[in-house]
PDB file of C-alpha atoms and ligand atoms in Angstrom:
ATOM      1  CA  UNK Z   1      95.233 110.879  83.622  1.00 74.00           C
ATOM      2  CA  UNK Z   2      97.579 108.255  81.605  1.00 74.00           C
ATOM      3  CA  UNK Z   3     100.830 107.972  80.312  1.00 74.00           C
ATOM      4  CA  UNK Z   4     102.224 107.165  77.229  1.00 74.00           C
ATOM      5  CA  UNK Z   5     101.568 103.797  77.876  1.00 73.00           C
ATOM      6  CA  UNK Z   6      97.728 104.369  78.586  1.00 78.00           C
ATOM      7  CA  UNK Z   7      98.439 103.546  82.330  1.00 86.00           C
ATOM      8  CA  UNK Z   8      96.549 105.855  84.055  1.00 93.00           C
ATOM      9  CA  UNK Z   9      97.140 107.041  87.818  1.00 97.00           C
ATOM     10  CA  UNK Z  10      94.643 105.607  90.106  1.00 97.00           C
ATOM     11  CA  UNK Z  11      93.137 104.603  93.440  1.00 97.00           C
ATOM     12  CA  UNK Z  12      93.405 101.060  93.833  1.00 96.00           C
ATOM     13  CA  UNK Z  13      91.077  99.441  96.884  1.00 97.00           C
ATOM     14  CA  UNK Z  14      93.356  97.014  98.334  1.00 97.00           C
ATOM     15  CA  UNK Z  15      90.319  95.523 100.518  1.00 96.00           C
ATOM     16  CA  UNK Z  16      90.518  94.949 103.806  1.00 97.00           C
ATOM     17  CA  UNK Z  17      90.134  91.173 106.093  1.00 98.00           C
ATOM     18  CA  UNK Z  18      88.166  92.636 108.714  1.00 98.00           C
ATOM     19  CA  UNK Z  19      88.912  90.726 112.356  1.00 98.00           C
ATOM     20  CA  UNK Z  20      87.682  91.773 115.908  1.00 98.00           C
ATOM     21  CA  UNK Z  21      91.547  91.602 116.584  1.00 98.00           C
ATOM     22  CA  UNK Z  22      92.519  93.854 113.930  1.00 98.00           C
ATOM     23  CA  UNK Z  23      92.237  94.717 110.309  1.00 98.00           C
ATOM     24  CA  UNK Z  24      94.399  93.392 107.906  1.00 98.00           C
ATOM     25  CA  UNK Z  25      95.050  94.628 104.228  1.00 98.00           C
ATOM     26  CA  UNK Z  26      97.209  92.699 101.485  1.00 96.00           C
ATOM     27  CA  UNK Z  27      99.041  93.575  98.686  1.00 94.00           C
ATOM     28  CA  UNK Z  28      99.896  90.514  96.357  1.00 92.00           C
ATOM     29  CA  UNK Z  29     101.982  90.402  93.148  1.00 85.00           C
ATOM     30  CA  UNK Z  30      99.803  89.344  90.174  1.00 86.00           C
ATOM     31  CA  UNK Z  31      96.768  90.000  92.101  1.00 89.00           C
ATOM     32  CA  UNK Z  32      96.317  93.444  93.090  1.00 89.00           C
ATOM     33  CA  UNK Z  33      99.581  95.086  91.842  1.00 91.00           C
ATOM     34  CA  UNK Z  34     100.078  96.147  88.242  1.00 91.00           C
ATOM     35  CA  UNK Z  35     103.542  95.690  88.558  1.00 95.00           C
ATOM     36  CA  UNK Z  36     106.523  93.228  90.117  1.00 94.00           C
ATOM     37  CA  UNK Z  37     108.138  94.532  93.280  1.00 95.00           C
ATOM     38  CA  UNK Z  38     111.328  95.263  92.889  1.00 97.00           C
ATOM     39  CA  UNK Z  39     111.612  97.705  96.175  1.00 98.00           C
ATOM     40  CA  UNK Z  40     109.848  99.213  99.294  1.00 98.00           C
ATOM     41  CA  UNK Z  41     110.967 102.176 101.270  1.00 98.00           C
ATOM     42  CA  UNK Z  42     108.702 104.613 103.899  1.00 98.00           C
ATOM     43  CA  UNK Z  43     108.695 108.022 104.511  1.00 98.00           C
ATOM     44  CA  UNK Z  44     107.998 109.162 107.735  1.00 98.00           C
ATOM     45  CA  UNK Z  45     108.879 112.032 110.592  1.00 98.00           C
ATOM     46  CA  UNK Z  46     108.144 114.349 107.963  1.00 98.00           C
ATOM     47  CA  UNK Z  47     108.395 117.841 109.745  1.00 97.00           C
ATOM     48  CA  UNK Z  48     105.032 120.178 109.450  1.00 95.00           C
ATOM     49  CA  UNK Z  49     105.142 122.048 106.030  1.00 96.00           C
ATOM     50  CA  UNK Z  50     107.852 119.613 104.080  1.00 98.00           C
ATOM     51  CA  UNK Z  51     106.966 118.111 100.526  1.00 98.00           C
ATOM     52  CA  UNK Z  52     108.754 114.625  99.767  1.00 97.00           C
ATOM     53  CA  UNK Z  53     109.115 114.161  95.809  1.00 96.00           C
ATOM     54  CA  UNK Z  54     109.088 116.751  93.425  1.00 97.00           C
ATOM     55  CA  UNK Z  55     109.931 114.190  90.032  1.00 98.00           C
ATOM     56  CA  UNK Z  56     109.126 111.795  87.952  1.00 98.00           C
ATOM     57  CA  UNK Z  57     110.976 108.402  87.005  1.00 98.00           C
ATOM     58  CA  UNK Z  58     111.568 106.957  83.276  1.00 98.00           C
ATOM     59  CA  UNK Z  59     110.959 103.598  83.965  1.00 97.00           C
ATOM     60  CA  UNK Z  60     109.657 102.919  87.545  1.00 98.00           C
ATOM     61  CA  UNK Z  61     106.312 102.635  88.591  1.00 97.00           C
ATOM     62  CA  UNK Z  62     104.290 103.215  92.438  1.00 98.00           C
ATOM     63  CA  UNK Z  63     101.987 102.099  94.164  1.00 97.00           C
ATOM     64  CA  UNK Z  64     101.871 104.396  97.140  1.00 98.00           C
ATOM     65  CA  UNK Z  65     100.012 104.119 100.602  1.00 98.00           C
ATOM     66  CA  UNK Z  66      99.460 105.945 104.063  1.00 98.00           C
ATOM     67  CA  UNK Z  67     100.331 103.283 106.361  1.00 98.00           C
ATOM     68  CA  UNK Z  68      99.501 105.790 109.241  1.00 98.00           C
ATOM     69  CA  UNK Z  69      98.070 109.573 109.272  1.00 98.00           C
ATOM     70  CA  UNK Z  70      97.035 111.413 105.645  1.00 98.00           C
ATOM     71  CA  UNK Z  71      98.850 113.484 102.907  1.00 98.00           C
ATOM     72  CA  UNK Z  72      97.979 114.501  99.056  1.00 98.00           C
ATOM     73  CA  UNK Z  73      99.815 113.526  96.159  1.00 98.00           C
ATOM     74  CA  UNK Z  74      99.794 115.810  93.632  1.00 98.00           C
ATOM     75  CA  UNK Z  75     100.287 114.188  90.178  1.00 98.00           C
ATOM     76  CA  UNK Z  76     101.120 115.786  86.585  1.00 97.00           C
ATOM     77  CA  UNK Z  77     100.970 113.720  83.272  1.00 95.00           C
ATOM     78  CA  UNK Z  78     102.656 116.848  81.576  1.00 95.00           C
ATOM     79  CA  UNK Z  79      99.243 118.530  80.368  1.00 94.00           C
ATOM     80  CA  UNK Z  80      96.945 118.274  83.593  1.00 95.00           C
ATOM     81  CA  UNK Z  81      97.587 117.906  87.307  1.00 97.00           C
ATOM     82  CA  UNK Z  82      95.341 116.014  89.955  1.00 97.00           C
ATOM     83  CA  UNK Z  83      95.524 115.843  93.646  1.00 98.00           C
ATOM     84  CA  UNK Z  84      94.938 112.597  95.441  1.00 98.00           C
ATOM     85  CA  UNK Z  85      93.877 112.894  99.107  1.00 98.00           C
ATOM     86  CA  UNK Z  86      95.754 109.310 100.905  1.00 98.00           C
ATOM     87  CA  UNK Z  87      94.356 109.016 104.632  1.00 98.00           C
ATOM     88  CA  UNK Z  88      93.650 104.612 104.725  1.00 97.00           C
ATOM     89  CA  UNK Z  89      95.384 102.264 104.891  1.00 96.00           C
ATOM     90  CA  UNK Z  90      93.346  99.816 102.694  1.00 98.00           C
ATOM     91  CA  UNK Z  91      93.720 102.456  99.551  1.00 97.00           C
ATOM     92  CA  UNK Z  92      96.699 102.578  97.457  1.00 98.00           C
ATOM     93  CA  UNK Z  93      97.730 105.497  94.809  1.00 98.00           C
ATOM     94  CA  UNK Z  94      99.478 103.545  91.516  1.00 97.00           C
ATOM     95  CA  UNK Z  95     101.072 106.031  89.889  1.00 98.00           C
ATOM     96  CA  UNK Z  96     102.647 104.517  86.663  1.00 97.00           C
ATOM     97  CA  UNK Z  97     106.204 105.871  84.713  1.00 97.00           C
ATOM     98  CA  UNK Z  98     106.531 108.998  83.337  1.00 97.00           C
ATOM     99  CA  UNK Z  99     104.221 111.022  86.164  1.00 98.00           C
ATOM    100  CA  UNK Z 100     105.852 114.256  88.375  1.00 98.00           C
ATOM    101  CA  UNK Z 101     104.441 113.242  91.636  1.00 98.00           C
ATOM    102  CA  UNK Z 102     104.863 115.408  94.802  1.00 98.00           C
ATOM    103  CA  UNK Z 103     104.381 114.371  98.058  1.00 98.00           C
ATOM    104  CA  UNK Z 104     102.752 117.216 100.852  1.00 98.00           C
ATOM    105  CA  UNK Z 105     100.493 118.009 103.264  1.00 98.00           C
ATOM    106  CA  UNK Z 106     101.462 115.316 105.836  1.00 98.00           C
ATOM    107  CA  UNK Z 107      99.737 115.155 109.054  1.00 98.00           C
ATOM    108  CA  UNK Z 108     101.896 114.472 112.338  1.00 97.00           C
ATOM    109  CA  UNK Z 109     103.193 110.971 112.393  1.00 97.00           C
ATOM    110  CA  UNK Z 110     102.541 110.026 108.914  1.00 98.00           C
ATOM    111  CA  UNK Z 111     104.105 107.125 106.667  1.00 98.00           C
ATOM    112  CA  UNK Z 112     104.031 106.649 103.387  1.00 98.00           C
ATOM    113  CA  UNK Z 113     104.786 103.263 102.123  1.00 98.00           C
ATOM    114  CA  UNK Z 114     106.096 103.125  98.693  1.00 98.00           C
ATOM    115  CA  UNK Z 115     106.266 100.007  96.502  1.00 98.00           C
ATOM    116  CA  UNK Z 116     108.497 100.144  93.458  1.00 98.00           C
ATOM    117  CA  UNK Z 117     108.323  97.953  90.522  1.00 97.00           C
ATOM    118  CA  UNK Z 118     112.344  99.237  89.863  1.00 98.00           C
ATOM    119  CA  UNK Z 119     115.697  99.127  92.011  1.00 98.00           C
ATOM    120  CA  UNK Z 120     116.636 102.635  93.180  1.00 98.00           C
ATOM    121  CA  UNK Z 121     118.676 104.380  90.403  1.00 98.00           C
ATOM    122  CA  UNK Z 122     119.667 108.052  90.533  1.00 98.00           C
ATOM    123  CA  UNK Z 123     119.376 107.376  86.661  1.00 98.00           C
ATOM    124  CA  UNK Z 124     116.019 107.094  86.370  1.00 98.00           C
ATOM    125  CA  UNK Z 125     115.281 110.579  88.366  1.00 98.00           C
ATOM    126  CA  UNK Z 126     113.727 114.080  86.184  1.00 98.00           C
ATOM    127  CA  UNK Z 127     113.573 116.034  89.085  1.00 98.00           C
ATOM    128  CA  UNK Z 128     113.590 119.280  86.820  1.00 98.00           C
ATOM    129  CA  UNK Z 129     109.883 119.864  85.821  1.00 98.00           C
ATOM    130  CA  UNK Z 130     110.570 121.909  82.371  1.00 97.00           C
ATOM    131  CA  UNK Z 131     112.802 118.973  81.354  1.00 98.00           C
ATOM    132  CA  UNK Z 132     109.495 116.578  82.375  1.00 98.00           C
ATOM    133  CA  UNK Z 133     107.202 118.568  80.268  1.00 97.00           C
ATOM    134  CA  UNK Z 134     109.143 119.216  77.432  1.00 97.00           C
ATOM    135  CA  UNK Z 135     110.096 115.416  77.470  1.00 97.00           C
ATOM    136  CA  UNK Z 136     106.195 114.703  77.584  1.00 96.00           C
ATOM    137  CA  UNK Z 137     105.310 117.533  74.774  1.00 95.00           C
ATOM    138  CA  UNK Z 138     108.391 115.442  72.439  1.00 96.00           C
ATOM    139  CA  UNK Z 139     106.578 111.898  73.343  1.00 93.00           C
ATOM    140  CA  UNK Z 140     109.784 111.038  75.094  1.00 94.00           C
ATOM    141  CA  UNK Z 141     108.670 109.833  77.883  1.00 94.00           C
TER     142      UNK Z 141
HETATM  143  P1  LIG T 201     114.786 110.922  97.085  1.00 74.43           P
HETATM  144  O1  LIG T 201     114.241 109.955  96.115  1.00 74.43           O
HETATM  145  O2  LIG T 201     115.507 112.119  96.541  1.00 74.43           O
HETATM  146  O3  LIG T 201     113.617 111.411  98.041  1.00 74.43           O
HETATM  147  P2  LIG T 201     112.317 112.177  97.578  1.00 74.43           P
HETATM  148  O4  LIG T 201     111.458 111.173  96.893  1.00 74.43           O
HETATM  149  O5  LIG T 201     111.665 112.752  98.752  1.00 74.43           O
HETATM  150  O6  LIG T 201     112.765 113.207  96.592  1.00 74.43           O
HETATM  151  O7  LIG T 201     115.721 110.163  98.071  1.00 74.43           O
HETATM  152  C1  LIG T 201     116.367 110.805  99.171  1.00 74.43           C
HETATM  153  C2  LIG T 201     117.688 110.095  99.437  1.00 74.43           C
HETATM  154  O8  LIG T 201     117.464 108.709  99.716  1.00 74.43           O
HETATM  155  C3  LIG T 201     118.644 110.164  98.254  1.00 74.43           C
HETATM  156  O9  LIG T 201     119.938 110.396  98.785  1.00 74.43           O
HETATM  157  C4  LIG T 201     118.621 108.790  97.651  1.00 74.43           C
HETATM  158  C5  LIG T 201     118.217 107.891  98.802  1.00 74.43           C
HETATM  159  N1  LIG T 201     117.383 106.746  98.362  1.00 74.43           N
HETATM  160  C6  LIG T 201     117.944 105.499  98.293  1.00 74.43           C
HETATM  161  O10 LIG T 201     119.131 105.287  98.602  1.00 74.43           O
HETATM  162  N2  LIG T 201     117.168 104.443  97.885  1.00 74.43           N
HETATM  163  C7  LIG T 201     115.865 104.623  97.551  1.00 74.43           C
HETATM  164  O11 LIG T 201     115.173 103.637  97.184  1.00 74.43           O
HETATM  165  C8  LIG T 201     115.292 105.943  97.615  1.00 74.43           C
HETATM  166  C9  LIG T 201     113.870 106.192  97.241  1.00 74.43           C
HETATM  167  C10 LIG T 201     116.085 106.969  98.033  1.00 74.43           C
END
């Protein structure tokens, strides 16, 4: 699955250090990111049965993680729609511009990190998924 830019949504394995005190994963700008971080916010207390998401952005790209606990992300690119099972914390989702992405299926006490390459703009939101595909069928986005 790619966009128009030929980015395609993927796992990324972010590694892990491993230490008899503790694991520790990295993520490191112009090493295992595609993109410059602009943002981070976290989802979490995410009552049994609620979705986060439900659009796609113009412009900004993801890379999304389950810091704690497990969900799916279900991605469209507009023609074909994947599910992505997160549940480590040393496995990232990127999902790149121009993807609906839906966020469900948490367990109790999840968190999803999210990394953004974009500040948060109410502009850059199609949250109305026949606008997305028709804006995907006219190469608009
Ligand atoms: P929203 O993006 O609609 O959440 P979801 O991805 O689950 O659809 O964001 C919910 C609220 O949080 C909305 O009022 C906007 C605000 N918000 C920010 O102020 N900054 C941010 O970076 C994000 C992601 C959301």
């Amino acid at each position: 699955m790619a966009n128009r830019r030929g980015k395609k949504t993927r796992i990324i394995a972010l590694g892990k250090i491993r230490d008899k005190r503790g694991n520790l994963s990295v993520i490191q700008a112009g090493k295992n990111l595609p993109f410059d971080i602009a943002r981070t916010y976290w989802i979490y207390d995410v009552p049994g049965g609620e979705h986060r998401g439900g659009h796609a952005y113009h412009k900004s790209q993801e890379l999304i993680i389950a810091l704690s606990g497990s969900f799916d992300i279900q991605v469209h690119d507009g023609e074909n729609e994947s599910i992505f099972h997160l549940d480590r914390c040393d496995k990232a989702l990127y999902v790149p511009a121009g993807t609906w992405r839906r966020i469900c299926n948490f367990a109790t006490n999840s968190t999803a990190l999210v990394i953004a390459s974009t500040p948060y703009s109410p502009r850059d939101y199609i949250r109305d998924f026949s606008k997305f595909t028709e804006l995907k069928k006219n190469k608009q986005l």
